[in-house]
XYZ file of C-alpha atoms in Angstrom:
655
model
C 135.237 64.055 128.289
C 138.307 61.831 128.038
C 140.296 64.264 130.172
C 137.680 64.047 132.912
C 137.880 60.241 132.724
C 141.643 60.445 133.309
C 141.121 62.622 136.383
C 138.309 60.426 137.703
C 140.315 57.269 137.079
C 143.723 58.350 138.386
C 142.731 61.178 140.733
C 143.566 64.876 140.622
C 146.962 64.278 142.217
C 148.271 62.051 139.452
C 151.013 63.207 137.077
C 148.484 63.416 134.229
C 145.838 65.364 136.119
C 147.306 68.798 135.407
C 147.611 67.991 131.680
C 144.001 66.820 131.612
C 142.633 69.845 133.481
C 144.583 72.227 131.230
C 143.079 70.562 128.121
C 139.602 70.807 129.661
C 140.042 74.561 130.162
C 141.264 75.079 126.578
C 138.336 73.041 125.244
C 135.805 75.221 127.066
C 137.525 78.316 125.647
C 137.454 77.004 122.067
C 133.771 76.119 122.525
C 133.228 79.771 123.557
C 132.219 78.661 127.058
C 134.363 81.370 128.589
C 132.843 81.313 132.068
C 133.595 77.584 132.391
C 137.103 78.132 131.000
C 137.718 80.850 133.602
C 136.572 78.530 136.389
C 138.871 75.696 135.243
C 141.955 77.902 134.843
C 141.404 79.580 138.228
C 141.133 76.104 139.762
C 144.314 75.060 137.913
C 146.292 78.033 139.334
C 145.344 77.019 142.883
C 145.951 73.258 142.578
C 148.963 72.930 140.304
C 151.371 75.687 141.295
C 154.341 73.566 140.233
C 152.915 72.410 136.904
C 154.794 73.101 133.693
C 151.467 74.345 132.286
C 151.019 77.013 134.945
C 152.398 79.917 132.833
C 150.272 78.846 129.852
C 147.197 78.475 132.054
C 147.724 82.059 133.262
C 147.772 83.241 129.639
C 144.557 81.358 128.849
C 142.955 82.679 132.018
C 143.799 86.211 130.874
C 142.236 85.463 127.464
C 139.071 84.203 129.186
C 138.917 87.397 131.254
C 139.177 89.417 128.017
C 136.287 87.547 126.428
C 134.159 88.057 129.534
C 134.910 91.790 129.584
C 136.936 91.618 132.811
C 139.693 93.806 131.413
C 141.337 94.774 134.700
C 141.863 91.133 135.659
C 143.151 90.389 132.154
C 145.630 93.263 132.409
C 146.922 91.904 135.728
C 147.398 88.393 134.307
C 149.284 89.502 131.184
C 151.452 91.918 133.173
C 152.332 89.126 135.618
C 153.497 86.934 132.738
C 155.716 89.716 131.394
C 157.187 90.265 134.857
C 158.016 86.566 135.273
C 160.621 84.359 133.681
C 158.408 82.847 130.980
C 159.871 82.064 127.564
C 159.831 84.621 124.752
C 156.956 83.064 122.808
C 154.686 83.140 125.849
C 155.682 86.721 126.561
C 155.038 87.567 122.896
C 151.474 86.275 123.240
C 151.021 88.257 126.448
C 152.205 91.371 124.604
C 149.772 90.540 121.778
C 146.716 90.388 124.033
C 147.796 93.431 126.002
C 148.089 95.255 122.664
C 144.585 94.100 121.700
C 143.329 95.426 125.025
C 144.805 98.873 124.365
C 143.685 98.804 120.724
C 140.060 98.151 121.701
C 140.194 101.112 124.078
C 141.647 103.219 121.194
C 144.913 103.745 123.066
C 146.803 103.168 119.836
C 150.237 104.413 120.962
C 150.496 101.819 123.728
C 149.015 99.168 121.462
C 151.753 99.847 118.890
C 154.466 99.452 121.548
C 153.206 95.986 122.492
C 152.680 94.882 118.857
C 156.296 95.785 118.096
C 157.389 93.696 121.111
C 155.481 90.751 119.661
C 157.440 91.031 116.405
C 160.720 91.066 118.333
C 159.969 88.093 120.610
C 157.739 85.697 118.672
C 158.971 82.784 116.601
C 155.404 81.808 115.667
C 154.519 83.031 112.164
C 150.775 83.078 112.899
C 151.308 85.270 115.969
C 153.637 87.574 114.030
C 151.212 88.072 111.111
C 148.366 88.764 113.543
C 150.509 91.372 115.252
C 151.481 92.900 111.893
C 147.842 93.187 110.803
C 146.872 94.888 114.047
C 149.971 97.093 114.009
C 149.062 98.273 110.505
C 145.497 99.040 111.592
C 146.751 101.003 114.608
C 149.053 103.090 112.402
C 146.196 103.560 109.926
C 143.906 104.728 112.743
C 146.528 107.289 113.808
C 146.806 108.554 110.221
C 150.362 107.274 109.814
C 149.678 105.827 106.364
C 153.342 105.418 105.379
C 153.987 103.045 108.289
C 150.693 101.271 107.657
C 151.748 100.689 104.032
C 155.087 99.265 105.219
C 153.251 96.916 107.610
C 150.904 95.628 104.896
C 153.826 95.090 102.514
C 155.583 93.062 105.241
C 152.464 90.922 105.692
C 152.497 90.038 101.980
C 155.973 88.512 102.445
C 154.488 85.756 104.620
C 152.912 82.591 103.251
C 149.323 83.317 104.256
C 145.925 82.190 102.887
C 144.511 84.059 99.867
C 141.723 85.608 101.920
C 144.237 87.149 104.328
C 146.466 88.171 101.427
C 143.592 89.977 99.729
C 142.659 91.656 103.026
C 146.196 93.007 103.279
C 146.116 94.214 99.660
C 142.735 95.893 100.157
C 143.992 97.695 103.264
C 147.168 98.681 101.430
C 145.058 100.185 98.623
C 142.949 102.063 101.176
C 146.087 103.534 102.743
C 147.334 104.688 99.321
C 143.946 106.282 98.644
C 144.038 108.068 102.001
C 147.446 109.434 101.018
C 145.838 110.523 97.720
C 148.495 108.492 95.933
C 145.899 107.490 93.354
C 148.379 106.514 90.644
C 150.087 103.956 92.877
C 146.723 102.573 94.008
C 145.461 102.274 90.422
C 148.684 100.583 89.277
C 148.451 98.061 92.115
C 144.821 97.268 91.335
C 145.492 96.895 87.607
C 148.197 94.405 88.501
C 145.817 92.446 90.761
C 143.268 92.223 87.926
C 145.834 90.309 85.851
C 146.364 87.690 88.577
C 143.776 84.907 88.349
C 144.433 83.946 91.965
C 142.344 86.984 92.890
C 139.509 86.422 90.400
C 136.966 86.067 93.222
C 137.828 89.628 94.249
C 137.843 91.276 90.814
C 134.427 92.881 91.367
C 135.626 94.494 94.609
C 138.811 95.754 92.942
C 136.841 97.372 90.109
C 134.554 99.039 92.651
C 137.638 100.547 94.313
C 138.783 101.815 90.901
C 135.400 103.521 90.535
C 135.796 104.949 94.052
C 139.031 106.609 92.975
C 137.306 108.137 89.937
C 134.712 109.553 92.307
C 137.390 110.935 94.639
C 138.986 112.613 91.620
C 135.638 114.327 90.879
C 135.047 112.231 87.745
C 131.494 111.491 88.865
C 130.134 110.598 85.430
C 132.998 108.212 84.712
C 132.603 106.652 88.154
C 128.921 105.989 87.435
C 129.836 104.254 84.195
C 132.364 102.114 86.096
C 129.789 101.155 88.735
C 127.340 100.180 85.989
C 130.040 98.102 84.331
C 130.574 96.202 87.597
C 126.839 95.488 87.790
C 126.939 94.183 84.245
C 130.144 92.095 84.495
C 129.788 90.693 88.013
C 126.101 90.145 88.845
C 125.164 88.627 92.200
C 128.512 89.440 93.810
C 129.567 91.570 96.747
C 131.163 94.008 94.322
C 127.878 94.405 92.452
C 126.068 95.110 95.723
C 128.585 97.818 96.630
C 128.377 99.285 93.119
C 124.596 99.551 93.456
C 124.982 101.200 96.858
C 127.493 103.783 95.611
C 125.262 104.516 92.616
C 122.388 105.061 95.032
C 124.510 107.516 97.005
C 125.397 109.444 93.862
C 121.773 109.653 92.765
C 120.657 110.745 96.230
C 123.373 113.178 97.310
C 124.960 114.445 94.093
C 122.090 114.383 91.593
C 119.037 114.622 93.837
C 117.325 111.868 91.820
C 115.586 110.110 94.671
C 113.594 107.699 92.515
C 116.772 106.372 90.839
C 118.513 106.272 94.216
C 115.757 104.100 95.671
C 115.987 101.691 92.730
C 119.701 101.248 93.399
C 119.320 100.883 97.158
C 116.673 98.202 96.616
C 119.050 96.413 94.269
C 121.808 96.008 96.872
C 120.143 93.093 98.659
C 119.221 91.444 95.362
C 122.837 91.489 94.243
C 124.386 90.134 97.456
C 122.291 89.639 100.575
C 125.331 89.382 102.882
C 126.917 92.634 101.722
C 128.026 95.080 104.395
C 125.944 97.729 102.604
C 122.602 95.901 102.868
C 121.511 97.380 106.198
C 122.326 100.978 105.285
C 120.807 100.581 101.816
C 117.584 99.290 103.378
C 117.352 102.339 105.642
C 117.989 104.749 102.768
C 115.462 102.974 100.561
C 112.699 103.201 103.170
C 113.482 106.848 103.775
C 113.302 107.731 100.094
C 110.154 105.649 99.670
C 108.412 107.876 102.217
C 109.555 110.970 100.321
C 108.497 109.643 96.906
C 105.049 108.737 98.214
C 104.476 112.345 99.291
C 106.100 113.889 96.213
C 104.295 111.731 93.650
C 100.925 112.413 95.258
C 101.688 116.136 95.368
C 102.647 116.117 91.677
C 99.361 114.396 90.851
C 97.452 116.892 92.989
C 98.850 119.891 91.111
C 98.305 118.167 87.767
C 94.681 117.426 88.621
C 94.168 120.973 89.887
C 95.456 122.362 86.588
C 93.116 120.097 84.626
C 90.169 121.174 86.747
C 90.984 124.843 86.190
C 92.021 124.739 82.522
C 90.638 121.479 81.195
C 92.416 118.419 79.825
C 93.263 119.031 76.167
C 93.309 115.312 75.417
C 89.722 114.990 76.636
C 87.996 118.374 76.506
C 89.244 119.413 73.060
C 88.229 116.093 71.490
C 84.786 116.434 73.029
C 84.406 119.984 71.765
C 85.624 118.873 68.326
C 82.949 116.199 68.221
C 80.236 118.690 69.127
C 81.480 121.256 66.619
C 81.541 118.584 63.896
C 77.833 117.858 64.375
C 76.943 121.523 64.107
C 79.211 122.066 61.084
C 77.757 119.144 59.142
C 74.212 120.229 59.920
C 74.947 123.755 58.705
C 76.681 122.621 55.503
C 74.240 119.807 54.637
C 70.894 120.594 56.304
C 68.936 118.431 53.867
C 71.327 115.505 54.201
C 71.404 115.560 57.945
C 67.597 115.373 58.180
C 66.952 113.390 54.991
C 63.899 111.163 55.595
C 62.443 111.154 52.078
C 61.460 107.957 50.352
C 64.267 108.076 47.779
C 66.941 107.882 50.449
C 65.109 105.100 52.274
C 64.715 103.157 49.062
C 68.393 103.511 48.220
C 69.384 102.387 51.727
C 67.097 99.371 51.555
C 68.505 98.399 48.174
C 72.076 98.572 49.446
C 71.136 96.559 52.522
C 69.409 93.932 50.420
C 72.444 93.579 48.158
C 74.766 93.131 51.181
C 72.437 90.545 52.725
C 72.524 88.472 49.570
C 76.332 88.538 49.537
C 76.773 87.946 53.276
C 73.999 85.787 54.618
C 75.553 85.800 58.094
C 76.022 89.586 58.296
C 75.087 90.956 61.708
C 71.865 92.776 62.381
C 73.468 96.189 62.617
C 74.870 96.020 59.084
C 71.643 94.605 57.673
C 69.816 97.766 58.703
C 71.736 99.753 56.103
C 74.172 102.673 56.480
C 73.372 105.000 59.346
C 72.812 108.686 58.778
C 75.627 111.233 59.310
C 73.845 112.717 62.318
C 73.418 109.304 63.940
C 77.093 108.483 63.386
C 78.230 111.798 64.851
C 75.864 111.402 67.790
C 77.356 107.977 68.449
C 80.856 109.517 68.464
C 79.658 112.207 70.834
C 78.344 109.605 73.243
C 81.707 107.815 73.404
C 83.604 111.064 74.020
C 81.355 112.036 76.917
C 82.338 108.872 78.796
C 85.912 110.119 79.254
C 86.687 111.846 82.567
C 89.764 114.060 83.004
C 89.955 114.040 86.845
C 88.193 111.605 89.158
C 88.242 114.055 92.111
C 86.542 117.383 92.608
C 88.356 120.638 93.387
C 87.787 120.389 97.152
C 89.272 116.906 97.304
C 92.313 117.942 95.284
C 92.897 121.065 97.382
C 92.574 119.056 100.562
C 95.205 116.604 99.325
C 97.556 119.472 98.391
C 97.033 120.974 101.849
C 97.975 117.716 103.548
C 100.886 116.653 101.334
C 102.534 120.063 101.064
C 102.741 120.251 104.850
C 103.901 116.623 105.077
C 106.715 117.385 102.625
C 108.084 120.086 104.907
C 107.787 117.787 107.927
C 109.638 115.051 106.038
C 112.637 117.229 105.205
C 112.826 118.833 108.653
C 112.049 115.927 110.971
C 112.687 112.711 109.039
C 115.347 113.509 106.449
C 117.147 116.073 108.626
C 117.589 118.548 105.766
C 116.253 121.878 107.069
C 117.345 123.726 103.915
C 115.124 121.478 101.800
C 112.209 122.070 104.194
C 112.186 125.842 103.566
C 110.403 125.755 100.218
C 107.402 123.549 101.144
C 106.836 125.457 104.410
C 106.944 128.828 102.633
C 104.562 127.617 99.942
C 102.196 126.198 102.559
C 102.112 129.529 104.418
C 101.465 131.392 101.170
C 98.642 129.070 100.111
C 96.900 128.698 103.465
C 97.311 131.941 105.429
C 93.967 131.465 107.207
C 94.620 127.937 108.518
C 94.761 128.528 112.274
C 95.885 124.968 112.998
C 98.806 124.128 110.720
C 99.967 127.540 109.469
C 101.235 128.674 112.918
C 103.026 125.362 113.222
C 104.496 125.860 109.731
C 105.821 129.259 110.854
C 107.336 127.640 113.937
C 108.917 124.866 111.845
C 110.242 127.429 109.356
C 111.760 129.380 112.250
C 113.343 126.152 113.536
C 114.777 125.356 110.093
C 116.413 128.787 109.799
C 117.844 128.408 113.309
C 119.364 125.046 112.413
C 120.895 126.601 109.298
C 122.385 129.429 111.365
C 120.310 132.049 109.536
C 119.300 134.204 112.501
C 118.117 137.113 110.327
C 115.450 135.137 108.466
C 114.586 133.266 111.657
C 113.765 136.560 113.403
C 111.621 137.696 110.459
C 109.596 134.479 110.559
C 109.196 134.752 114.324
C 107.956 138.341 113.981
C 105.392 137.254 111.371
C 104.210 134.461 113.669
C 103.758 136.883 116.586
C 101.880 139.368 114.409
C 99.550 136.941 112.610
C 98.970 134.342 115.343
C 99.741 136.081 118.659
C 97.728 133.616 120.765
C 98.912 130.404 119.115
C 100.725 127.859 121.226
C 103.837 128.388 119.084
C 103.889 132.150 119.685
C 103.453 131.564 123.389
C 106.214 128.980 123.385
C 108.710 131.318 121.703
C 107.682 134.154 124.033
C 107.931 131.964 127.137
C 104.241 132.473 127.941
C 103.231 128.831 128.268
C 101.934 128.080 131.756
C 102.703 124.813 133.472
C 99.582 122.810 134.289
C 99.035 121.556 137.788
C 99.760 117.839 137.649
C 97.055 117.158 140.229
C 94.425 118.620 137.872
C 95.251 116.200 135.079
C 92.765 113.351 135.032
C 93.523 109.782 134.023
C 91.661 110.282 130.735
C 93.686 113.421 130.078
C 96.941 111.532 130.646
C 95.790 108.795 128.295
C 94.858 111.404 125.698
C 98.333 112.947 125.932
C 99.852 109.485 125.582
C 97.793 108.889 122.434
C 98.935 112.230 121.042
C 102.566 111.273 121.638
C 102.061 108.123 119.554
C 100.350 110.298 116.937
C 103.373 112.612 116.778
C 105.662 109.612 116.288
C 103.511 108.313 113.426
C 102.297 105.261 115.387
C 98.681 105.853 114.416
C 97.330 102.387 115.297
C 98.500 102.728 118.914
C 97.066 106.239 119.106
C 93.672 105.062 117.817
C 93.548 102.176 120.307
C 94.101 104.566 123.217
C 91.580 107.104 121.878
C 88.939 104.363 121.626
C 89.750 103.135 125.127
C 89.173 106.670 126.447
C 85.850 106.898 124.600
C 84.631 103.603 126.068
C 85.944 104.189 129.587
C 84.723 107.802 129.994
C 81.658 107.638 127.778
C 79.928 111.008 127.504
C 82.837 113.053 128.881
C 84.681 115.812 127.061
C 87.665 113.486 126.666
C 85.450 110.860 125.061
C 84.220 113.526 122.630
C 87.778 114.641 121.847
C 88.922 111.030 121.456
C 86.056 110.116 119.094
C 86.786 113.148 116.955
C 90.532 112.418 116.940
C 89.908 108.893 115.606
C 87.653 110.172 112.825
C 90.071 112.981 111.921
C 93.019 110.593 111.776
C 91.226 108.190 109.454
C 90.068 111.025 107.205
C 93.128 113.261 106.990
C 96.184 111.163 107.840
C 95.454 107.498 107.142
C 93.123 108.368 104.223
C 90.706 105.503 104.913
C 87.348 106.996 103.871
C 85.244 104.017 104.971
C 86.675 103.917 108.503
C 86.439 107.689 108.739
C 82.711 107.541 107.933
C 82.209 104.809 110.545
C 84.021 106.907 113.149
C 81.967 110.013 112.306
C 78.756 107.948 112.591
C 79.743 106.804 116.097
C 80.615 110.391 117.041
C 77.290 111.720 115.726
C 75.357 109.007 117.587
C 77.098 109.505 120.954
C 77.151 113.327 120.896
C 74.192 114.327 118.688
C 73.593 117.769 120.239
C 77.169 119.021 120.370
C 78.713 121.228 117.669
C 81.226 118.452 117.045
C 78.379 115.974 116.610
C 76.670 118.308 114.130
C 79.933 118.558 112.231
C 80.087 114.748 112.142
C 76.519 114.586 110.768
C 77.541 116.866 107.913
C 80.435 114.560 107.183
C 78.246 111.469 106.888
C 75.365 113.170 105.056
C 74.996 112.005 101.415
C 76.025 114.629 98.850
C 73.208 116.525 97.065
C 72.327 115.245 93.577
C 74.411 116.876 90.890
C 72.683 118.821 88.158
C 73.362 117.449 84.724
C 74.785 120.069 82.440
C 75.337 119.835 78.729
C 78.902 119.972 77.572
C 80.094 123.392 76.347
C 80.155 123.917 72.607
C 83.676 125.304 72.675
C 86.623 125.694 75.019
C 85.696 129.260 75.955
C 83.257 127.806 78.469
C 86.182 126.739 80.589
C 87.122 130.380 81.151
C 84.067 130.797 83.381
C 85.523 128.470 86.056
C 86.423 130.149 89.375
C 90.060 131.265 89.635
C 92.518 129.319 91.761
C 92.386 131.817 94.631
C 88.622 131.453 94.929
C 88.927 127.653 94.858
C 91.438 127.781 97.694
C 89.254 130.130 99.768
C 86.199 127.914 99.260
C 88.246 124.878 100.231
C 89.616 126.465 103.397
C 86.089 127.292 104.584
C 85.192 123.619 104.360
C 88.292 122.337 106.160
C 87.396 120.477 109.316
C 89.326 121.667 112.378
C 92.020 119.361 113.649
C 91.677 117.634 117.055
C 92.996 119.916 119.757
C 90.912 122.946 118.633
C 88.293 122.514 121.341
C 87.128 124.706 124.221
C 87.441 123.472 127.758
C 84.063 121.760 127.466
C 85.211 119.729 124.488
C 83.569 121.861 121.749
C 85.285 123.385 118.755
C 87.159 126.685 118.842
C 89.808 128.183 116.565
C 92.851 127.609 118.744
C 95.894 125.456 118.168
C 96.307 121.856 119.411
C 98.254 121.590 122.635
C 101.078 119.530 121.208
C 104.663 120.460 120.656
C 106.582 119.785 117.508
C 108.026 116.274 117.372
C 111.739 115.934 118.209
C 114.187 115.635 115.375
C 115.148 112.171 114.211
C 118.831 111.747 113.434
C 120.959 108.980 112.013
C 121.585 109.851 108.369
C 124.651 108.584 106.532
C 127.694 109.765 108.479
C 130.044 109.839 105.514
C 128.104 112.657 103.837
C 127.899 116.331 104.794
C 124.461 116.740 106.356
C 124.686 120.516 106.479
C 124.466 120.906 102.718
C 121.206 120.296 100.900
C 120.545 118.288 97.791
C 121.440 120.139 94.629
C 118.240 119.116 92.935
C 115.766 119.505 95.787
C 114.036 122.467 94.138
C 113.727 120.508 90.931
C 112.173 117.584 92.784
């Protein structure tokens, strides 16, 4: 502002005008107003060709070009300075920014040449240390760790702030680790831990010590070191990194996803600004999705076992109570049914004596001691209130069906671990061989997993099974190249919208899919696409979102709008109240449980009741046992780059 006043007061031809305009340009640059800085310096070069500040203004103009991404113009400016007769310090700065330009484009050899020129020409310590830092990084990037170590050691000879000094030490340690010179790195870090000037960085140093233990395959010791950092340095950047590295060990080395998630969630709590927060958040969300499926699947199998074999903590205690009644009655028939006057008199006498001693005794005690049979019956009543499993066999089997398939999809599509997807897909195929909707897709996914693993032999076997068992499925046709392209002119607007909704469905964006399905149903009321859309909404709520109330509402709408269609009749069955259950007396012993249907029969009964998935309709919108016309969703990538994604988790089978 003052510089502009000088120019306005004395004119742009005064002896101070060039000084003022140069300061204005620098001010815009420091304020990060690079476009304004460029404009001022370009104006300066045209108006003040004889100014002493002209060479400097050219340097600042080149810097502005760099910030604006105009690299070619920046290169021209810096090269012009080097070709002129500017002083060494100005040329050193031109070399510095030229080096930065090459460094950013990963042309490290040329960058190194210019950084070395800076060190030869510059008398400015700040410029020299900046060049040394960048020179070390360029050598590090090229894998020349010996030269990088020399550069970092040279930096430490300068009088620089502690933050910059620690940065140089940290990079020096990294270079020693890359050389696998672990002893030298450990010795250096032990020395740093004795210097109180670096106390703010102790947590980071101890994390690096744990890193070395991990590199030396001392995984258990490394975990103990990470835990020690969490204990000694809470709420620090080092603690956040320790939690992150612990999470990685639990996830990749131990396959303990629940413990890994706990550690990933802890990263942000320890230090919200840590560089590991973003990656830890992604890993935590990913593992949360897995644990939700796995925990529900574990509960499903546990409930299925209880339904088939009984819950010993509930059934056996109930049977024991029943057997006790019968045993007492057999051993003491007279006592169990004793209603004679002598017993009544004795009971009344005891009650009267207690009443006189405890005038405020409750009414139950004042009635006298209850009979053995009454006491045992009371126990029996309490035991009968306990319920082992709150779901019936069909509900449990349906949940297993859904979650077992979802587990395979998670490993193949979300987690990008095809080897871990093999087991759930194989188990799904074995359990549900008659499912004409998902089993062909499971075969196709299994084939894809083997292909990704490079196992062509098993892939061909799976493909042959798919062709033999489901020759007309969309997945068989796709692998055989028999899918016919539809005429785009025949696709109606409703059809296009339906396909759009299905694409959102495949991506897991169920709310968007439902909105489009409902729009189709309202816009083309009564059409086959309206029927398909209504059924898709109901099926999504029932089988994917697991919202029973909304599913019932959707089935009611479907039954009301299409009452005479097979799909409408199916919807009416869904919303019909269940028949009243017959009350049966509890079995006298555990042998009664043996009469329950075997697991195979339960599965077969369940499969008969499975509702077909949307996409299994004839051309008129009614149901038919064919596969939905949707392809498998594309793979989602982006897992942690530092780990080998081709190898599976060691503990996946255990999980």
